[in-house]
Coordinates of C-alpha atoms in Angstrom, one line a residue:
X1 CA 6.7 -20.9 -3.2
X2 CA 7.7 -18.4 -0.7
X3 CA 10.2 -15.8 -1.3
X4 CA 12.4 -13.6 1.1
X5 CA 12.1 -10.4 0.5
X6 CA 15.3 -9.3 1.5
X7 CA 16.7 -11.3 -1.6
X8 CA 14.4 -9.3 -4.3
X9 CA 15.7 -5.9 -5.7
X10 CA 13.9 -2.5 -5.8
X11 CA 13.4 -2.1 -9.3
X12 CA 11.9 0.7 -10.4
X13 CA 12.2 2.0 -13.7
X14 CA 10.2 5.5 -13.1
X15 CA 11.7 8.5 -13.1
X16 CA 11.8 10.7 -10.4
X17 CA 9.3 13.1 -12.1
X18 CA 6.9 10.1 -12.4
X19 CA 7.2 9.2 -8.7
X20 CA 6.3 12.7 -7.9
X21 CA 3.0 11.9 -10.2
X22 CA 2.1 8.9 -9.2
X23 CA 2.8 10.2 -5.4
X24 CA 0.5 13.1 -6.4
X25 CA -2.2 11.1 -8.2
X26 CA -3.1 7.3 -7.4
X27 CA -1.1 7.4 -3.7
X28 CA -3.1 10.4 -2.9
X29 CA -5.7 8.9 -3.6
X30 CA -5.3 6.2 -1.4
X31 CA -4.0 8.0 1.3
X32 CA -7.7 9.9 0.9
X33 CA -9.7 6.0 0.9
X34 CA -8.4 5.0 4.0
X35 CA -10.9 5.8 7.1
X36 CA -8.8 3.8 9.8
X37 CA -5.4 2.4 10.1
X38 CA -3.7 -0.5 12.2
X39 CA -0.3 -0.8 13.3
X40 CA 1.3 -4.1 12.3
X41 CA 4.7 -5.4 13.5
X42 CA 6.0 -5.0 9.7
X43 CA 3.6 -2.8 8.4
X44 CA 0.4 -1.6 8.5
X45 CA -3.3 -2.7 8.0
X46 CA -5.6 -0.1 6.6
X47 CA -9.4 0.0 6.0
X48 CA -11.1 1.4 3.2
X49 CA -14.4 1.8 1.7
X50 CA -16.1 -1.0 0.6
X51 CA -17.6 0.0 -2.8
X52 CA -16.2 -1.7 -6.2
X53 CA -15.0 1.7 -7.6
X54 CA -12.3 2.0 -3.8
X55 CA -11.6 -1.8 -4.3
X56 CA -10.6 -1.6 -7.9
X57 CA -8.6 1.9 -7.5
X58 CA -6.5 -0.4 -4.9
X59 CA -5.7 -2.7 -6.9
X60 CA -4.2 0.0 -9.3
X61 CA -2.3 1.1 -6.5
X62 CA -0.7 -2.4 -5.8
X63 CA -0.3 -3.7 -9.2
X64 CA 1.6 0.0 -9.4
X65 CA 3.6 -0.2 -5.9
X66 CA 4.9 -4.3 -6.8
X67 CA 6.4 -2.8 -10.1
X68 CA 8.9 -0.8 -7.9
X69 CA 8.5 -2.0 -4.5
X70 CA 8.8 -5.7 -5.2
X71 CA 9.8 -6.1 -1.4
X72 CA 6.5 -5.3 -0.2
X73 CA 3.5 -7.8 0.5
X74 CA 0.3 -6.7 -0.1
X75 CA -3.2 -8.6 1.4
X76 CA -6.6 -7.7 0.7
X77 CA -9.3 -8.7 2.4
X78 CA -13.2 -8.1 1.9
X79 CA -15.4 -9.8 4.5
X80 CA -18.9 -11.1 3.4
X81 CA -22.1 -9.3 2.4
X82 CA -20.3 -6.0 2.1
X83 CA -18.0 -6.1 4.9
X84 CA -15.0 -4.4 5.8
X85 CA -12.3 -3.8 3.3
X86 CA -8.9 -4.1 4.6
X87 CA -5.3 -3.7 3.0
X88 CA -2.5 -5.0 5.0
X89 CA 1.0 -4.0 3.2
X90 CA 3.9 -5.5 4.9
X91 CA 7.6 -5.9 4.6
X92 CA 11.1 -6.4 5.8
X93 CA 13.2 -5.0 8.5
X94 CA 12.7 -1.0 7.5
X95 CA 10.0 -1.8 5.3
X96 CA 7.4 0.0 7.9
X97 CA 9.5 3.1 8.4
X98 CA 9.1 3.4 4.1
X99 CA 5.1 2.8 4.4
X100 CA 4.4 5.2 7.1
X101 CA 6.0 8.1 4.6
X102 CA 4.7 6.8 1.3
X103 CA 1.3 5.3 2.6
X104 CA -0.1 6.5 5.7
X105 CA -1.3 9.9 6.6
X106 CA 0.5 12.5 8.0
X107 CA -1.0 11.7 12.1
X108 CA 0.5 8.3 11.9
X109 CA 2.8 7.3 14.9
X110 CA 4.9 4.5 15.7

Protein backbone atom coordinates (compact mmCIF):
# COMPACT_ATOMS: atom_id res chain seq x y z
CA UNK A 1 0.00 0.00 0.00
CA UNK A 2 1.40 3.13 -1.24
CA UNK A 3 1.13 6.34 0.47
CA UNK A 4 1.47 10.09 -0.65
CA UNK A 5 3.66 11.70 1.05
CA UNK A 6 2.23 14.98 0.78
CA UNK A 7 -0.61 13.60 3.10
CA UNK A 8 1.82 12.48 6.14
CA UNK A 9 2.85 15.03 8.79
CA UNK A 10 6.41 16.06 9.95
CA UNK A 11 6.31 14.83 13.34
CA UNK A 12 9.07 15.24 15.23
CA UNK A 13 9.09 15.23 18.79
CA UNK A 14 12.96 16.32 19.35
CA UNK A 15 13.82 19.26 20.58
CA UNK A 16 15.71 21.70 18.86
CA UNK A 17 18.81 20.98 21.13
CA UNK A 18 18.51 17.37 20.07
CA UNK A 19 18.37 18.18 16.37
CA UNK A 20 21.55 20.12 16.86
CA UNK A 21 22.97 16.61 18.39
CA UNK A 22 21.82 14.35 16.19
CA UNK A 23 22.91 16.90 13.20
CA UNK A 24 26.32 16.96 15.00
CA UNK A 25 26.61 13.17 15.71
CA UNK A 26 24.90 10.34 13.40
CA UNK A 27 24.24 13.08 10.25
CA UNK A 28 27.84 13.92 10.48
CA UNK A 29 28.60 10.92 10.35
CA UNK A 30 26.93 10.16 7.34
CA UNK A 31 27.72 13.11 5.62
CA UNK A 32 31.54 11.68 6.29
CA UNK A 33 30.50 7.83 4.66
CA UNK A 34 29.43 9.10 1.60
CA UNK A 35 32.39 8.96 -1.24
CA UNK A 36 30.02 9.89 -4.27
CA UNK A 37 26.74 11.44 -4.76
CA UNK A 38 23.91 11.42 -7.60
CA UNK A 39 21.52 13.91 -8.41
CA UNK A 40 17.96 12.44 -8.60
CA UNK A 41 14.81 14.36 -9.78
CA UNK A 42 13.40 14.23 -6.02
CA UNK A 43 16.40 13.57 -4.26
CA UNK A 44 19.55 12.18 -4.16
CA UNK A 45 21.42 8.82 -4.51
CA UNK A 46 24.56 8.50 -2.49
CA UNK A 47 27.21 5.83 -2.20
CA UNK A 48 28.86 4.66 0.73
CA UNK A 49 31.20 2.14 1.96
CA UNK A 50 30.39 -1.24 1.74
CA UNK A 51 31.50 -2.68 5.11
CA UNK A 52 28.77 -4.00 7.72
CA UNK A 53 29.80 -1.45 10.43
CA UNK A 54 28.83 1.87 7.27
CA UNK A 55 25.70 -0.29 6.42
CA UNK A 56 24.41 -0.73 9.88
CA UNK A 57 25.31 3.03 11.02
CA UNK A 58 22.76 3.88 8.00
CA UNK A 59 20.34 2.21 9.08
CA UNK A 60 20.52 4.24 12.40
CA UNK A 61 20.39 7.18 10.38
CA UNK A 62 17.08 6.25 8.61
CA UNK A 63 15.29 4.52 11.33
CA UNK A 64 16.28 8.13 13.07
CA UNK A 65 15.36 10.48 9.92
CA UNK A 66 11.58 8.42 9.37
CA UNK A 67 10.85 9.37 13.08
CA UNK A 68 10.75 13.08 12.10
CA UNK A 69 10.93 13.12 8.41
CA UNK A 70 8.11 10.71 7.76
CA UNK A 71 7.89 12.37 4.17
CA UNK A 72 10.94 11.05 3.08
CA UNK A 73 11.67 7.63 1.15
CA UNK A 74 14.60 6.01 1.85
CA UNK A 75 16.21 2.86 -0.59
CA UNK A 76 19.10 0.86 0.08
CA UNK A 77 20.77 -1.05 -2.08
CA UNK A 78 23.85 -3.45 -1.80
CA UNK A 79 24.87 -5.21 -5.04
CA UNK A 80 26.32 -8.83 -4.83
CA UNK A 81 29.65 -10.12 -3.61
CA UNK A 82 30.47 -6.87 -1.91
CA UNK A 83 29.23 -4.40 -4.35
CA UNK A 84 28.42 -0.96 -4.25
CA UNK A 85 26.33 0.40 -1.48
CA UNK A 86 23.90 3.05 -2.43
CA UNK A 87 21.18 5.15 -0.41
CA UNK A 88 18.74 6.94 -2.53
CA UNK A 89 16.44 9.28 -0.11
CA UNK A 90 13.78 10.85 -1.97
CA UNK A 91 10.72 13.03 -1.45
CA UNK A 92 8.07 15.41 -2.50
CA UNK A 93 7.95 18.69 -4.30
CA UNK A 94 10.77 20.63 -1.84
CA UNK A 95 11.77 17.55 -0.45
CA UNK A 96 15.38 17.81 -2.40
CA UNK A 97 16.00 21.48 -1.47
CA UNK A 98 15.72 19.96 2.52
CA UNK A 99 18.28 16.95 1.67
CA UNK A 100 20.79 18.93 0.03
CA UNK A 101 21.08 21.04 3.56
CA UNK A 102 20.57 18.30 5.95
CA UNK A 103 22.26 15.40 3.91
CA UNK A 104 24.68 16.31 1.38
CA UNK A 105 28.01 17.96 1.72
CA UNK A 106 28.68 21.33 1.48
CA UNK A 107 29.93 21.17 -2.71
CA UNK A 108 26.63 19.90 -3.65
CA UNK A 109 24.90 21.84 -6.57
CA UNK A 110 21.62 21.65 -8.11
Amino acid sequence: MKHDPADMPIACCLTSVELRERAATLLAQYRSAVNGTEELGDGYAFLVPREGKWIAMIAKMMVAERECRPFLTFELVAQPNMGPVTVSVTGPAGAKEFLRTVLCMADVST
